[in-house]
Coordinates of N, CA and C in Angstrom, one line a residue:
X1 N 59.8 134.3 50.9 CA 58.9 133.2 50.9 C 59.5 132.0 50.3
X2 N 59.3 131.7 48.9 CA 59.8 130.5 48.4 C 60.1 129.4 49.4
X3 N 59.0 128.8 49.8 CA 59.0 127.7 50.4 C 58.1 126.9 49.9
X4 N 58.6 125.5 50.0 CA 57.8 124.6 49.6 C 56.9 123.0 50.2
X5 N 55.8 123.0 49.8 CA 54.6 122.3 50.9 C 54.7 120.9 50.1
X6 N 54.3 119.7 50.8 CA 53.6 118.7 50.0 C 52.6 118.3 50.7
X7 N 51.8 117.8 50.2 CA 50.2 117.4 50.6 C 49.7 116.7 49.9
X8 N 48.9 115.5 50.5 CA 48.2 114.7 49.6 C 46.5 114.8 49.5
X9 N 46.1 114.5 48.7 CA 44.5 114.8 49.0 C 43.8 113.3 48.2
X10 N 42.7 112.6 48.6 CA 42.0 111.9 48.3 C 41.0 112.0 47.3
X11 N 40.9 111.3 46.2 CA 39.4 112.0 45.5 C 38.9 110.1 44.8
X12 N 38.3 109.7 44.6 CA 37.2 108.7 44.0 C 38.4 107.8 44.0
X13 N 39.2 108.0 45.4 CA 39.3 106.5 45.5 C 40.7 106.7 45.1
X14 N 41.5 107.9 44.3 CA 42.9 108.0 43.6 C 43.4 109.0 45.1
X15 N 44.9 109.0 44.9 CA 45.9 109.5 46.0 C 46.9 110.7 44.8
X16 N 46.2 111.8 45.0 CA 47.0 112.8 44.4 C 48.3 113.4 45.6
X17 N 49.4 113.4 44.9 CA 50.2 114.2 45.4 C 50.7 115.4 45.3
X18 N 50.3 116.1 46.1 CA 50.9 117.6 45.6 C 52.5 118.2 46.5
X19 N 53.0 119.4 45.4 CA 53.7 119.9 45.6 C 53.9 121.3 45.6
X20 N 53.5 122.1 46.2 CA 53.5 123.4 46.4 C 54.4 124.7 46.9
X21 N 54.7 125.4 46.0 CA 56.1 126.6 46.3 C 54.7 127.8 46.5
X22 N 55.3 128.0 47.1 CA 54.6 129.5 47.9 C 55.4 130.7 47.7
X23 N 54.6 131.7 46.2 CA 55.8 132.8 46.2 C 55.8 134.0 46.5
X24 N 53.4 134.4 46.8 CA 53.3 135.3 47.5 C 52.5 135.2 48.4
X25 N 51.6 135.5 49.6 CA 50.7 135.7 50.6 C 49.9 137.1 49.3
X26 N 48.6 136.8 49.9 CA 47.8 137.7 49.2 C 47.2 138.1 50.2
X27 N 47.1 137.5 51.2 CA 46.3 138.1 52.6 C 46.5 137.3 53.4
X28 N 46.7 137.9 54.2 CA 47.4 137.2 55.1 C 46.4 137.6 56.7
X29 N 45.9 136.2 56.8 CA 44.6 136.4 58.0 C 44.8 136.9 59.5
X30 N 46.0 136.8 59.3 CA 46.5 136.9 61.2 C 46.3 138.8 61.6
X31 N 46.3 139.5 60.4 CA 46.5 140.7 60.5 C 47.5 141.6 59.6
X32 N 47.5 140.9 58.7 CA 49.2 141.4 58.7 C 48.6 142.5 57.4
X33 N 49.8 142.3 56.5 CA 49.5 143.3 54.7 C 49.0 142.5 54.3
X34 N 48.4 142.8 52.9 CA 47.8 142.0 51.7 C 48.4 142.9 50.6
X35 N 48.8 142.2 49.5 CA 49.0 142.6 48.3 C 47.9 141.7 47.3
X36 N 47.7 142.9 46.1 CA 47.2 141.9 44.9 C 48.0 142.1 43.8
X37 N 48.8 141.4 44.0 CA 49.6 140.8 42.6 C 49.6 140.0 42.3
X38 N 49.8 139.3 41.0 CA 49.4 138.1 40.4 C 50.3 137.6 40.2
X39 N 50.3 135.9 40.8 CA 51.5 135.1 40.5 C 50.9 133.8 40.6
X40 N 52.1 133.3 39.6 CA 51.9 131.8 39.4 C 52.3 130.9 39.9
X41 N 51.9 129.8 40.5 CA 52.1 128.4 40.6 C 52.0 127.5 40.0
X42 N 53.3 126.8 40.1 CA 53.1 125.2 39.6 C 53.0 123.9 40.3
X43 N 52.0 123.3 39.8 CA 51.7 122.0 40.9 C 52.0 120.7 39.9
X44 N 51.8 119.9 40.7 CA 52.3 118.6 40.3 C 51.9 117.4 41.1
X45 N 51.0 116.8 40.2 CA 49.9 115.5 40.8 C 50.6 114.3 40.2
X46 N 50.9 112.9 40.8 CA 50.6 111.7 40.7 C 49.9 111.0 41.5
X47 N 49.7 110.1 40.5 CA 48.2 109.1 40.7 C 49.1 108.0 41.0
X48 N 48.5 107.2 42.4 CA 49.0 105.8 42.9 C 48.3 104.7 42.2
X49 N 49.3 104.3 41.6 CA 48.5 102.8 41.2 C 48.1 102.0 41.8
X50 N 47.3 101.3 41.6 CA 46.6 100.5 42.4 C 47.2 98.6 42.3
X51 N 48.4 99.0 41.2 CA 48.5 97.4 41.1 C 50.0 97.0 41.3
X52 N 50.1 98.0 42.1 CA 52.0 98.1 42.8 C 52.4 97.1 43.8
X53 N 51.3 96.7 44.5 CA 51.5 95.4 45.2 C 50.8 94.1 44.9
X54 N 50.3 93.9 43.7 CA 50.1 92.6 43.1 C 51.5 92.1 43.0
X55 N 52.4 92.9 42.4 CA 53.7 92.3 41.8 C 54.2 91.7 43.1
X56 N 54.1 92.4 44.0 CA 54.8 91.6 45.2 C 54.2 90.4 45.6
X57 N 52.9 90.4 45.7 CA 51.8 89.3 45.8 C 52.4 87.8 44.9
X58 N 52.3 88.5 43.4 CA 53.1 87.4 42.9 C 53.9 86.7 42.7
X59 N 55.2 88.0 43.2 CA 56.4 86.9 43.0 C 56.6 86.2 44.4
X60 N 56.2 86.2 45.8 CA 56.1 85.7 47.0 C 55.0 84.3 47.0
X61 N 53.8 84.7 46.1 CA 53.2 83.4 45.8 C 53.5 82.3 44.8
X62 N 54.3 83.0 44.1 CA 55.3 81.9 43.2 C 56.2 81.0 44.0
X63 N 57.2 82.3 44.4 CA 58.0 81.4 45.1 C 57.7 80.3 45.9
X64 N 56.4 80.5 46.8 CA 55.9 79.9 47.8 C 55.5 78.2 47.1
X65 N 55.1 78.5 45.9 CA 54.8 77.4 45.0 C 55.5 76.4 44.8
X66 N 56.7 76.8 44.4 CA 57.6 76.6 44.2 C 58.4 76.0 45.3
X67 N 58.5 76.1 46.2 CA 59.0 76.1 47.9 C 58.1 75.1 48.2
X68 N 56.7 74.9 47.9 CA 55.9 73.8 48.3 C 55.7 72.9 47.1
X69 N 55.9 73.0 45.9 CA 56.0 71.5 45.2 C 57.2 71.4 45.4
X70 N 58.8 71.5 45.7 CA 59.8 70.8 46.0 C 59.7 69.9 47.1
X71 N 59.2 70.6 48.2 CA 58.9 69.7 49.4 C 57.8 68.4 49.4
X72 N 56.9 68.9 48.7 CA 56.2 67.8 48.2 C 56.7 66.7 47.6
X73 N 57.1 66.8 46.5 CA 58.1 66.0 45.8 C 59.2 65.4 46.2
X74 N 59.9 66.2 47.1 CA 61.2 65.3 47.6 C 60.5 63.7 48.6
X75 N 59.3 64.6 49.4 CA 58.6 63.6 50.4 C 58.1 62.4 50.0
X76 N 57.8 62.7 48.4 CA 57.2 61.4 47.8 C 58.4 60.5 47.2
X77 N 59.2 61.2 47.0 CA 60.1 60.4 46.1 C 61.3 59.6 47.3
X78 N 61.3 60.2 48.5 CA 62.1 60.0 49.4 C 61.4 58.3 50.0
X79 N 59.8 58.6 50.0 CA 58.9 57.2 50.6 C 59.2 56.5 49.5
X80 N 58.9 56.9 48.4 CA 59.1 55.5 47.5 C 60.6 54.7 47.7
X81 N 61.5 55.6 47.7 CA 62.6 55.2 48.2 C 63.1 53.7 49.5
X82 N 62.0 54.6 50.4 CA 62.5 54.2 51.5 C 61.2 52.8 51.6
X83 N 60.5 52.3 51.0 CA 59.5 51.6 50.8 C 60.3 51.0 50.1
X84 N 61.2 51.2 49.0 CA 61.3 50.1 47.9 C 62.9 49.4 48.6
X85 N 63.6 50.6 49.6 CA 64.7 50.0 50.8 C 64.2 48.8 51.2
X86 N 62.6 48.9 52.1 CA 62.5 48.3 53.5 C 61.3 46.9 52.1
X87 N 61.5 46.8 51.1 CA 60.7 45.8 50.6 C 61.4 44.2 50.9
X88 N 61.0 43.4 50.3 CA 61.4 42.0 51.0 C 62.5 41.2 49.9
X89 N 62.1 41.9 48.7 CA 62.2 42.0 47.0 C 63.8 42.6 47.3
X90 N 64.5 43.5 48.0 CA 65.5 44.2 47.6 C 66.6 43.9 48.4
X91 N 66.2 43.4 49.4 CA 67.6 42.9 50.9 C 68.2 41.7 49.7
X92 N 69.7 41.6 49.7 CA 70.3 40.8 49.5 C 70.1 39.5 50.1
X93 N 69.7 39.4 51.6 CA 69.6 38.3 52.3 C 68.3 37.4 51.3
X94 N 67.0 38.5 51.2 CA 65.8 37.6 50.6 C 66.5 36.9 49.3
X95 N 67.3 37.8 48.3 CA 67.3 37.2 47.4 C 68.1 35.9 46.9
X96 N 69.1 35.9 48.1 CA 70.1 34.8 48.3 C 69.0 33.3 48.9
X97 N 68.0 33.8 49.5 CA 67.1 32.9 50.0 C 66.1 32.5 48.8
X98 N 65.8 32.9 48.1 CA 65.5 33.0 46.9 C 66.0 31.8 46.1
X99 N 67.1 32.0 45.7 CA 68.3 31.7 44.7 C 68.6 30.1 45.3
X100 N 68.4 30.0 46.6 CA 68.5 29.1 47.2 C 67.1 27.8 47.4
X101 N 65.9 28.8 47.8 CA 64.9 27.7 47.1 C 64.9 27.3 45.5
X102 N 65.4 27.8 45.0 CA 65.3 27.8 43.4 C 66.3 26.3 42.9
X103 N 67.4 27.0 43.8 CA 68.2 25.6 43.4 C 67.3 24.3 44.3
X104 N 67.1 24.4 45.3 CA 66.7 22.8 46.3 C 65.7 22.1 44.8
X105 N 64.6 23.4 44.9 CA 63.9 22.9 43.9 C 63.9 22.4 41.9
X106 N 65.4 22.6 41.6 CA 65.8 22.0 40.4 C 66.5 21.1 40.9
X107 N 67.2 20.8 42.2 CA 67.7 19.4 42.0 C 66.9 18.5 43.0
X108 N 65.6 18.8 43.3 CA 64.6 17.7 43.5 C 63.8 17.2 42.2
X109 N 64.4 18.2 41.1 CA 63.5 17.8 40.1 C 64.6 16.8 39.3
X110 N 65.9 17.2 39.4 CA 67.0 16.2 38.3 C 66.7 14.9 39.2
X111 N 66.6 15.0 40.6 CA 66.7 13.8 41.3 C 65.2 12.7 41.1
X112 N 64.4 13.3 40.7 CA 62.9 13.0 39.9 C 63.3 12.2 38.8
X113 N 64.2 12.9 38.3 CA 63.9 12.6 36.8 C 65.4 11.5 36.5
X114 N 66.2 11.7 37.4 CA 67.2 10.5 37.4 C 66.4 9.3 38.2
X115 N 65.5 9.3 39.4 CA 65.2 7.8 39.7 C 64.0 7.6 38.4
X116 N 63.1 8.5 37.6 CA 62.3 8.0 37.0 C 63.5 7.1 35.8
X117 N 64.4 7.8 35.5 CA 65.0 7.0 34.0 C 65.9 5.8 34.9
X118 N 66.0 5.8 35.3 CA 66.8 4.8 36.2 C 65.6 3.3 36.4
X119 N 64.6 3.5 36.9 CA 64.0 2.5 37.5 C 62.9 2.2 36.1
X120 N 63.2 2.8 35.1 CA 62.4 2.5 33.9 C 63.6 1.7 32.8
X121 N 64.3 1.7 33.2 CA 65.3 0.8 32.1 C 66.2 -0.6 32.6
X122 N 65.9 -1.5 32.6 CA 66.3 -3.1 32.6 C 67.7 -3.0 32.4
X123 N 68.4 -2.5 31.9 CA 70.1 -2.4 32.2 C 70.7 -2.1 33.0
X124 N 70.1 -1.0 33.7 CA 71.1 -0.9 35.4 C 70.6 -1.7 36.5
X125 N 71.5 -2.0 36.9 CA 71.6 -3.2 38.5 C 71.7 -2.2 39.6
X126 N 70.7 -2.2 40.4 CA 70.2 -0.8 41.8 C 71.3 -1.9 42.5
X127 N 71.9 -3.3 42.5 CA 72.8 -3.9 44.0 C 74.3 -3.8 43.5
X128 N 74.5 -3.7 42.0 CA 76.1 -3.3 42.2 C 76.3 -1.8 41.8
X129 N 75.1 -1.1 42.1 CA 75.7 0.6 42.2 C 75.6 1.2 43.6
X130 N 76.7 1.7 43.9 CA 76.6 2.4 45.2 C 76.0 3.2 45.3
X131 N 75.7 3.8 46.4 CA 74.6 4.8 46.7 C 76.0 6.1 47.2
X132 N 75.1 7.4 46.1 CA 76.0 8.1 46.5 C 75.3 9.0 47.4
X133 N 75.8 10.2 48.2 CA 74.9 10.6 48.6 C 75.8 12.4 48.7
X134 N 75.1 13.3 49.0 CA 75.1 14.5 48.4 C 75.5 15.1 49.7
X135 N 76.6 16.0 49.9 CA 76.9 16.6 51.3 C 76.6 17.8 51.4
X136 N 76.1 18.6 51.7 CA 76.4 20.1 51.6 C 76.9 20.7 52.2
X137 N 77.7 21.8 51.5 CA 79.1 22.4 52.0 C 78.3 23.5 53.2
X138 N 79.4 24.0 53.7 CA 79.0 25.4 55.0 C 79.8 26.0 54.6

């Protein structure tokens, strides 16, 4: 004999496992002998836990977290980027155009303020000064 069975059986919801060595027949239904002698078995139950696939749950919903605030994040930080590229504020060209109204407009103002001191003071003669005049380079 010595053979051995495994079987599981259901009860309130737990998953027992059993393991069974077979070391005598006591009666044997087909026809055969029967003996009554007494012998022992040993069995052996575990209980399935019920919280063996949370862990997996968790660490796949973490990751997934994790996996979706990077992508998040890169998307926003990539548009600010690409917003603060395409602004009008950051091209070299604007700011050279910039730099360039800035000057027109301080030397319309020295030119203000040289005909104002000029034509407010009795010492200079406007017919023996030449007129100079201003070129701009290319």
């Amino acid at each position: 004999m010595d053979e051995s069975k495994q079987f599981t059986a259901l009860e309130d919801g737990t998953n027992y496992y059993f393991e069974v060595t077979v070391l005598l027949i006591r009666y044997d239904a087909s026809g055969g002998e029967s003996t009554t002698d007494v012998t022992t078995t040993t069995t052996t139950t575990t209980a399935n836990n019920p919280f063996d696939d949370i862990g997996n749950i968790i660490i796949f919903g973490g990751g997934g977290t994790i996996i979706t605030g990077g992508l998040l994040s890169w998307a926003i930080i990539s548009s600010r980027r690409r917003t603060k590229a395409l602004g009008s504020d950051s091209t070299s060209i604007s700011r050279r155009e910039k730099l360039i109204k800035q000057d027109k407009t301080k030397f319309r103002e020295l030119r203000k303020l040289a005909e104002s001191r000029g034509s407010d003071s009795p010492e200079t003669d406007t017919t023996d000064s030449t007129d100079v005049k201003f070129r701009r380079r290319r």
